Each structure stands twice: as C-alpha cells, then as structure tokens.
mmCIF file with all atom_site columns, C-alpha atoms in Angstrom:
data_model
loop_
_atom_site.group_PDB
_atom_site.id
_atom_site.type_symbol
_atom_site.label_atom_id
_atom_site.label_alt_id
_atom_site.label_comp_id
_atom_site.label_asym_id
_atom_site.label_entity_id
_atom_site.label_seq_id
_atom_site.pdbx_PDB_ins_code
_atom_site.Cartn_x
_atom_site.Cartn_y
_atom_site.Cartn_z
_atom_site.occupancy
_atom_site.B_iso_or_equiv
_atom_site.pdbx_formal_charge
_atom_site.auth_seq_id
_atom_site.auth_comp_id
_atom_site.auth_asym_id
_atom_site.auth_atom_id
_atom_site.pdbx_PDB_model_num
ATOM 1   C CA . MET E 1 1   ? 6.196   5.345   -17.981 1.00 91.00 ? 1   MET E CA 1
ATOM 2   C CA . LYS E 1 2   ? 8.176   6.966   -15.193 1.00 94.00 ? 2   LYS E CA 1
ATOM 3   C CA . ARG E 1 3   ? 6.913   8.574   -11.986 1.00 94.00 ? 3   ARG E CA 1
ATOM 4   C CA . SER E 1 4   ? 8.974   10.566  -9.524  1.00 96.00 ? 4   SER E CA 1
ATOM 5   C CA . ALA E 1 5   ? 8.997   12.119  -6.092  1.00 96.00 ? 5   ALA E CA 1
ATOM 6   C CA . THR E 1 6   ? 11.414  14.373  -4.240  1.00 97.00 ? 6   THR E CA 1
ATOM 7   C CA . ALA E 1 7   ? 12.323  14.240  -0.562  1.00 97.00 ? 7   ALA E CA 1
ATOM 8   C CA . ILE E 1 8   ? 14.200  17.008  1.207   1.00 97.00 ? 8   ILE E CA 1
ATOM 9   C CA . TRP E 1 9   ? 15.541  16.379  4.727   1.00 97.00 ? 9   TRP E CA 1
ATOM 10  C CA . ASN E 1 10  ? 16.990  19.027  7.035   1.00 97.00 ? 10  ASN E CA 1
ATOM 11  C CA . GLY E 1 11  ? 18.710  18.361  10.344  1.00 97.00 ? 11  GLY E CA 1
ATOM 12  C CA . SER E 1 12  ? 19.465  15.361  12.497  1.00 97.00 ? 12  SER E CA 1
ATOM 13  C CA . ILE E 1 13  ? 17.376  12.207  12.432  1.00 95.00 ? 13  ILE E CA 1
ATOM 14  C CA . LYS E 1 14  ? 15.398  12.929  15.633  1.00 94.00 ? 14  LYS E CA 1
ATOM 15  C CA . GLU E 1 15  ? 15.153  16.707  15.583  1.00 95.00 ? 15  GLU E CA 1
ATOM 16  C CA . GLY E 1 16  ? 15.139  17.231  11.837  1.00 95.00 ? 16  GLY E CA 1
ATOM 17  C CA . ALA E 1 17  ? 12.240  17.171  9.419   1.00 95.00 ? 17  ALA E CA 1
ATOM 18  C CA . GLY E 1 18  ? 11.614  16.735  5.764   1.00 96.00 ? 18  GLY E CA 1
ATOM 19  C CA . LYS E 1 19  ? 9.157   17.414  2.984   1.00 97.00 ? 19  LYS E CA 1
ATOM 20  C CA . ILE E 1 20  ? 7.993   15.123  0.212   1.00 97.00 ? 20  ILE E CA 1
ATOM 21  C CA . THR E 1 21  ? 6.597   16.260  -3.123  1.00 97.00 ? 21  THR E CA 1
ATOM 22  C CA . THR E 1 22  ? 5.253   13.915  -5.796  1.00 95.00 ? 22  THR E CA 1
ATOM 23  C CA . GLN E 1 23  ? 5.313   14.505  -9.521  1.00 96.00 ? 23  GLN E CA 1
ATOM 24  C CA . SER E 1 24  ? 1.520   14.954  -9.552  1.00 96.00 ? 24  SER E CA 1
ATOM 25  C CA . THR E 1 25  ? 1.791   17.325  -6.549  1.00 95.00 ? 25  THR E CA 1
ATOM 26  C CA . THR E 1 26  ? -0.828  15.282  -4.713  1.00 94.00 ? 26  THR E CA 1
ATOM 27  C CA . LEU E 1 27  ? 1.831   15.433  -2.041  1.00 95.00 ? 27  LEU E CA 1
ATOM 28  C CA . ASN E 1 28  ? 3.238   18.952  -2.162  1.00 96.00 ? 28  ASN E CA 1
ATOM 29  C CA . ASN E 1 29  ? 5.843   19.753  0.474   1.00 96.00 ? 29  ASN E CA 1
ATOM 30  C CA . THR E 1 30  ? 4.117   17.227  2.746   1.00 96.00 ? 30  THR E CA 1
ATOM 31  C CA . GLN E 1 31  ? 5.976   17.026  6.026   1.00 96.00 ? 31  GLN E CA 1
ATOM 32  C CA . TYR E 1 32  ? 7.550   13.927  7.501   1.00 95.00 ? 32  TYR E CA 1
ATOM 33  C CA . SER E 1 33  ? 9.772   13.421  10.514  1.00 95.00 ? 33  SER E CA 1
ATOM 34  C CA . PHE E 1 34  ? 11.126  10.925  13.017  1.00 93.00 ? 34  PHE E CA 1
ATOM 35  C CA . LYS E 1 35  ? 7.979   11.489  15.085  1.00 94.00 ? 35  LYS E CA 1
ATOM 36  C CA . SER E 1 36  ? 5.610   10.884  12.159  1.00 94.00 ? 36  SER E CA 1
ATOM 37  C CA . ARG E 1 37  ? 7.501   7.705   11.336  1.00 93.00 ? 37  ARG E CA 1
ATOM 38  C CA . PHE E 1 38  ? 8.229   6.147   14.727  1.00 92.00 ? 38  PHE E CA 1
ATOM 39  C CA . GLU E 1 39  ? 5.839   7.927   17.091  1.00 90.00 ? 39  GLU E CA 1
ATOM 40  C CA . GLU E 1 40  ? 2.574   9.829   16.577  1.00 86.00 ? 40  GLU E CA 1
ATOM 41  C CA . GLY E 1 41  ? 3.755   13.058  14.989  1.00 86.00 ? 41  GLY E CA 1
ATOM 42  C CA . VAL E 1 42  ? 1.985   15.100  12.331  1.00 89.00 ? 42  VAL E CA 1
ATOM 43  C CA . GLY E 1 43  ? 2.845   14.238  8.742   1.00 93.00 ? 43  GLY E CA 1
ATOM 44  C CA . THR E 1 44  ? 3.353   11.169  6.633   1.00 95.00 ? 44  THR E CA 1
ATOM 45  C CA . ASN E 1 45  ? 6.087   8.533   6.544   1.00 94.00 ? 45  ASN E CA 1
ATOM 46  C CA . PRO E 1 46  ? 7.575   6.109   4.029   1.00 94.00 ? 46  PRO E CA 1
ATOM 47  C CA . GLU E 1 47  ? 5.680   3.092   5.384   1.00 95.00 ? 47  GLU E CA 1
ATOM 48  C CA . GLU E 1 48  ? 2.329   4.878   5.115   1.00 95.00 ? 48  GLU E CA 1
ATOM 49  C CA . LEU E 1 49  ? 3.135   5.797   1.515   1.00 96.00 ? 49  LEU E CA 1
ATOM 50  C CA . ILE E 1 50  ? 4.087   2.195   0.713   1.00 96.00 ? 50  ILE E CA 1
ATOM 51  C CA . ALA E 1 51  ? 0.809   1.011   2.296   1.00 97.00 ? 51  ALA E CA 1
ATOM 52  C CA . ALA E 1 52  ? -1.150  3.502   0.180   1.00 97.00 ? 52  ALA E CA 1
ATOM 53  C CA . ALA E 1 53  ? 0.692   2.407   -2.956  1.00 97.00 ? 53  ALA E CA 1
ATOM 54  C CA . HIS E 1 54  ? 0.093   -1.282  -2.205  1.00 98.00 ? 54  HIS E CA 1
ATOM 55  C CA . ALA E 1 55  ? -3.623  -0.847  -1.459  1.00 98.00 ? 55  ALA E CA 1
ATOM 56  C CA . GLY E 1 56  ? -4.165  1.246   -4.582  1.00 97.00 ? 56  GLY E CA 1
ATOM 57  C CA . CYS E 1 57  ? -2.140  -1.019  -6.844  1.00 97.00 ? 57  CYS E CA 1
ATOM 58  C CA . PHE E 1 58  ? -3.862  -4.164  -5.542  1.00 98.00 ? 58  PHE E CA 1
ATOM 59  C CA . ALA E 1 59  ? -7.351  -2.681  -6.074  1.00 98.00 ? 59  ALA E CA 1
ATOM 60  C CA . MET E 1 60  ? -6.484  -1.635  -9.629  1.00 98.00 ? 60  MET E CA 1
ATOM 61  C CA . ALA E 1 61  ? -4.894  -5.025  -10.431 1.00 98.00 ? 61  ALA E CA 1
ATOM 62  C CA . LEU E 1 62  ? -7.960  -6.813  -9.104  1.00 98.00 ? 62  LEU E CA 1
ATOM 63  C CA . SER E 1 63  ? -10.266 -4.587  -11.147 1.00 98.00 ? 63  SER E CA 1
ATOM 64  C CA . LEU E 1 64  ? -8.266  -5.464  -14.277 1.00 98.00 ? 64  LEU E CA 1
ATOM 65  C CA . ILE E 1 65  ? -8.359  -9.200  -13.540 1.00 98.00 ? 65  ILE E CA 1
ATOM 66  C CA . LEU E 1 66  ? -12.089 -9.096  -12.756 1.00 98.00 ? 66  LEU E CA 1
ATOM 67  C CA . GLY E 1 67  ? -12.768 -7.195  -15.981 1.00 98.00 ? 67  GLY E CA 1
ATOM 68  C CA . GLU E 1 68  ? -10.852 -9.772  -18.002 1.00 98.00 ? 68  GLU E CA 1
ATOM 69  C CA . ALA E 1 69  ? -13.006 -12.455 -16.349 1.00 97.00 ? 69  ALA E CA 1
ATOM 70  C CA . GLY E 1 70  ? -16.233 -10.598 -17.243 1.00 98.00 ? 70  GLY E CA 1
ATOM 71  C CA . PHE E 1 71  ? -16.980 -8.985  -13.870 1.00 98.00 ? 71  PHE E CA 1
ATOM 72  C CA . ILE E 1 72  ? -17.327 -5.304  -13.031 1.00 97.00 ? 72  ILE E CA 1
ATOM 73  C CA . PRO E 1 73  ? -16.840 -4.592  -9.346  1.00 98.00 ? 73  PRO E CA 1
ATOM 74  C CA . LYS E 1 74  ? -19.320 -2.273  -7.698  1.00 98.00 ? 74  LYS E CA 1
ATOM 75  C CA . SER E 1 75  ? -16.699 -1.501  -5.049  1.00 98.00 ? 75  SER E CA 1
ATOM 76  C CA . LEU E 1 76  ? -13.283 -2.713  -3.915  1.00 98.00 ? 76  LEU E CA 1
ATOM 77  C CA . GLU E 1 77  ? -12.075 -1.403  -0.558  1.00 98.00 ? 77  GLU E CA 1
ATOM 78  C CA . ALA E 1 78  ? -8.473  -2.445  0.039   1.00 98.00 ? 78  ALA E CA 1
ATOM 79  C CA . ASN E 1 79  ? -6.612  -1.543  3.217   1.00 98.00 ? 79  ASN E CA 1
ATOM 80  C CA . ALA E 1 80  ? -2.896  -2.361  3.398   1.00 98.00 ? 80  ALA E CA 1
ATOM 81  C CA . THR E 1 81  ? -0.917  -2.394  6.633   1.00 97.00 ? 81  THR E CA 1
ATOM 82  C CA . ILE E 1 82  ? 2.871   -2.338  6.445   1.00 97.00 ? 82  ILE E CA 1
ATOM 83  C CA . THR E 1 83  ? 4.743   -3.768  9.434   1.00 96.00 ? 83  THR E CA 1
ATOM 84  C CA . MET E 1 84  ? 8.285   -2.779  10.344  1.00 95.00 ? 84  MET E CA 1
ATOM 85  C CA . ASP E 1 85  ? 10.699  -4.435  12.733  1.00 95.00 ? 85  ASP E CA 1
ATOM 86  C CA . THR E 1 86  ? 11.960  -1.216  14.328  1.00 92.00 ? 86  THR E CA 1
ATOM 87  C CA . GLU E 1 87  ? 14.946  -2.966  15.921  1.00 93.00 ? 87  GLU E CA 1
ATOM 88  C CA . LYS E 1 88  ? 16.262  -4.097  12.525  1.00 95.00 ? 88  LYS E CA 1
ATOM 89  C CA . LEU E 1 89  ? 14.744  -1.161  10.591  1.00 93.00 ? 89  LEU E CA 1
ATOM 90  C CA . GLN E 1 90  ? 13.298  -3.736  8.203   1.00 94.00 ? 90  GLN E CA 1
ATOM 91  C CA . LEU E 1 91  ? 9.862   -3.950  6.627   1.00 95.00 ? 91  LEU E CA 1
ATOM 92  C CA . THR E 1 92  ? 8.544   -7.426  7.354   1.00 96.00 ? 92  THR E CA 1
ATOM 93  C CA . SER E 1 93  ? 5.028   -7.672  5.948   1.00 97.00 ? 93  SER E CA 1
ATOM 94  C CA . SER E 1 94  ? 2.136   -6.123  4.112   1.00 97.00 ? 94  SER E CA 1
ATOM 95  C CA . HIS E 1 95  ? -1.334  -7.287  5.061   1.00 98.00 ? 95  HIS E CA 1
ATOM 96  C CA . ILE E 1 96  ? -4.226  -6.408  2.761   1.00 98.00 ? 96  ILE E CA 1
ATOM 97  C CA . VAL E 1 97  ? -7.827  -6.505  3.940   1.00 98.00 ? 97  VAL E CA 1
ATOM 98  C CA . LEU E 1 98  ? -10.291 -6.396  1.066   1.00 98.00 ? 98  LEU E CA 1
ATOM 99  C CA . LYS E 1 99  ? -14.025 -5.819  1.162   1.00 98.00 ? 99  LYS E CA 1
ATOM 100 C CA . ALA E 1 100 ? -15.448 -6.364  -2.297  1.00 98.00 ? 100 ALA E CA 1
ATOM 101 C CA . ASN E 1 101 ? -18.871 -5.966  -3.861  1.00 98.00 ? 101 ASN E CA 1
ATOM 102 C CA . ILE E 1 102 ? -18.776 -7.850  -7.158  1.00 98.00 ? 102 ILE E CA 1
ATOM 103 C CA . PRO E 1 103 ? -22.169 -8.750  -8.602  1.00 98.00 ? 103 PRO E CA 1
ATOM 104 C CA . GLY E 1 104 ? -22.507 -12.301 -9.921  1.00 97.00 ? 104 GLY E CA 1
ATOM 105 C CA . ILE E 1 105 ? -19.117 -13.687 -8.892  1.00 98.00 ? 105 ILE E CA 1
ATOM 106 C CA . SER E 1 106 ? -18.769 -17.069 -7.170  1.00 97.00 ? 106 SER E CA 1
ATOM 107 C CA . GLN E 1 107 ? -16.617 -17.469 -4.061  1.00 97.00 ? 107 GLN E CA 1
ATOM 108 C CA . GLU E 1 108 ? -14.263 -19.750 -5.995  1.00 97.00 ? 108 GLU E CA 1
ATOM 109 C CA . LYS E 1 109 ? -13.773 -17.252 -8.845  1.00 98.00 ? 109 LYS E CA 1
ATOM 110 C CA . PHE E 1 110 ? -13.378 -14.419 -6.327  1.00 98.00 ? 110 PHE E CA 1
ATOM 111 C CA . GLU E 1 111 ? -10.603 -16.286 -4.518  1.00 97.00 ? 111 GLU E CA 1
ATOM 112 C CA . GLU E 1 112 ? -8.848  -17.053 -7.813  1.00 98.00 ? 112 GLU E CA 1
ATOM 113 C CA . CYS E 1 113 ? -8.968  -13.410 -8.894  1.00 98.00 ? 113 CYS E CA 1
ATOM 114 C CA . THR E 1 114 ? -7.768  -12.029 -5.541  1.00 98.00 ? 114 THR E CA 1
ATOM 115 C CA . LYS E 1 115 ? -4.892  -14.526 -5.448  1.00 97.00 ? 115 LYS E CA 1
ATOM 116 C CA . ASN E 1 116 ? -3.810  -13.459 -8.933  1.00 97.00 ? 116 ASN E CA 1
ATOM 117 C CA . ALA E 1 117 ? -4.097  -9.762  -8.057  1.00 97.00 ? 117 ALA E CA 1
ATOM 118 C CA . LYS E 1 118 ? -2.004  -10.238 -4.908  1.00 97.00 ? 118 LYS E CA 1
ATOM 119 C CA . ALA E 1 119 ? 0.745   -11.939 -6.920  1.00 95.00 ? 119 ALA E CA 1
ATOM 120 C CA . GLY E 1 120 ? 0.477   -9.773  -10.032 1.00 95.00 ? 120 GLY E CA 1
ATOM 121 C CA . CYS E 1 121 ? 0.214   -6.260  -8.632  1.00 96.00 ? 121 CYS E CA 1
ATOM 122 C CA . PRO E 1 122 ? 3.437   -4.395  -9.572  1.00 96.00 ? 122 PRO E CA 1
ATOM 123 C CA . ILE E 1 123 ? 3.867   -3.118  -5.997  1.00 96.00 ? 123 ILE E CA 1
ATOM 124 C CA . SER E 1 124 ? 3.554   -6.689  -4.649  1.00 95.00 ? 124 SER E CA 1
ATOM 125 C CA . LYS E 1 125 ? 6.279   -7.728  -7.073  1.00 95.00 ? 125 LYS E CA 1
ATOM 126 C CA . VAL E 1 126 ? 8.702   -5.058  -5.844  1.00 95.00 ? 126 VAL E CA 1
ATOM 127 C CA . LEU E 1 127 ? 8.132   -5.622  -2.103  1.00 93.00 ? 127 LEU E CA 1
ATOM 128 C CA . ASN E 1 128 ? 10.582  -8.045  -0.536  1.00 89.00 ? 128 ASN E CA 1
ATOM 129 C CA . LEU E 1 129 ? 8.382   -9.109  2.379   1.00 93.00 ? 129 LEU E CA 1
ATOM 130 C CA . ASP E 1 130 ? 5.533   -11.421 3.330   1.00 94.00 ? 130 ASP E CA 1
ATOM 131 C CA . ILE E 1 131 ? 2.214   -10.422 1.761   1.00 95.00 ? 131 ILE E CA 1
ATOM 132 C CA . SER E 1 132 ? -1.009  -11.706 3.273   1.00 95.00 ? 132 SER E CA 1
ATOM 133 C CA . LEU E 1 133 ? -4.610  -11.156 2.217   1.00 96.00 ? 133 LEU E CA 1
ATOM 134 C CA . ASP E 1 134 ? -7.996  -11.368 3.919   1.00 95.00 ? 134 ASP E CA 1
ATOM 135 C CA . ALA E 1 135 ? -10.651 -10.956 1.238   1.00 96.00 ? 135 ALA E CA 1
ATOM 136 C CA . SER E 1 136 ? -14.405 -10.954 1.728   1.00 96.00 ? 136 SER E CA 1
ATOM 137 C CA . LEU E 1 137 ? -17.390 -10.394 -0.497  1.00 95.00 ? 137 LEU E CA 1
ATOM 138 C CA . ILE E 1 138 ? -19.966 -7.972  0.847   1.00 93.00 ? 138 ILE E CA 1
#
C-alpha cells in the first residue's frame, strides 16, 4: 500500500503560500502558509496534519486491539496535540487524549490495550518524539 500527497509552495517563507492535495483529494489545493503554521492564519499546516494522522491511526489501532481482545468500542475519541520547539524547528511531543466508551472492559484491560495501541500505531512508530497518553473510560 502506498499513499501520496503533493505540496506546492510559491514565494518566500513569510510572504509566500502553498497548497496541499492528498491522493484521496480530501485535501484538495488546501492552503497553508507561514501564518497558518506559526501564527493564526487561515489554512492548515504540517503539524496539524501530523496530529490528525496520529489521532486517527491511534483510534484505529486501538479498535483493532480491542477487537482482538473481544471488545467492540461504542466510541473512541482521540485528540492528538503536536508540540514544536519553534526556536529549534523541532517537533518535541505528541500528546493523545482519549475518551473511550467500551462496554464490558475492565480498567486493567483498557490500560493494557491503550498502551499497546500507543506503541503499535504505525504513526507512533514513525514519530521521533515523546508520545504521552491520557486515556479515560466514559
């Protein structure tokens, strides 16, 4: 399996702008810029896309692990926050907050499954940063 995306950038770093298109066209000429990345401009940015990928991947990995353990989640709400050291231009952490509704699961089994999902999610494996998790059953 291969997935792709295209980024086009025009102009200088601060005054320029770009557009991102994904293979699925879910993002289709979606704008990004210095302002959307480092300030509060309109558009997306690479860190937001990494956060979305991490949250989605984690939720899917957890669903797989739960299914293998005999549980079907009613809902898994994962929110990932990517932190960047803007002085070093280095991503430093991803923090996932999970709210899960999983009928019949014990706290111990829940913690085991979330730990395995955090470690086993393909996006977690590719990120070279600290990954933390706050998981709660609702």
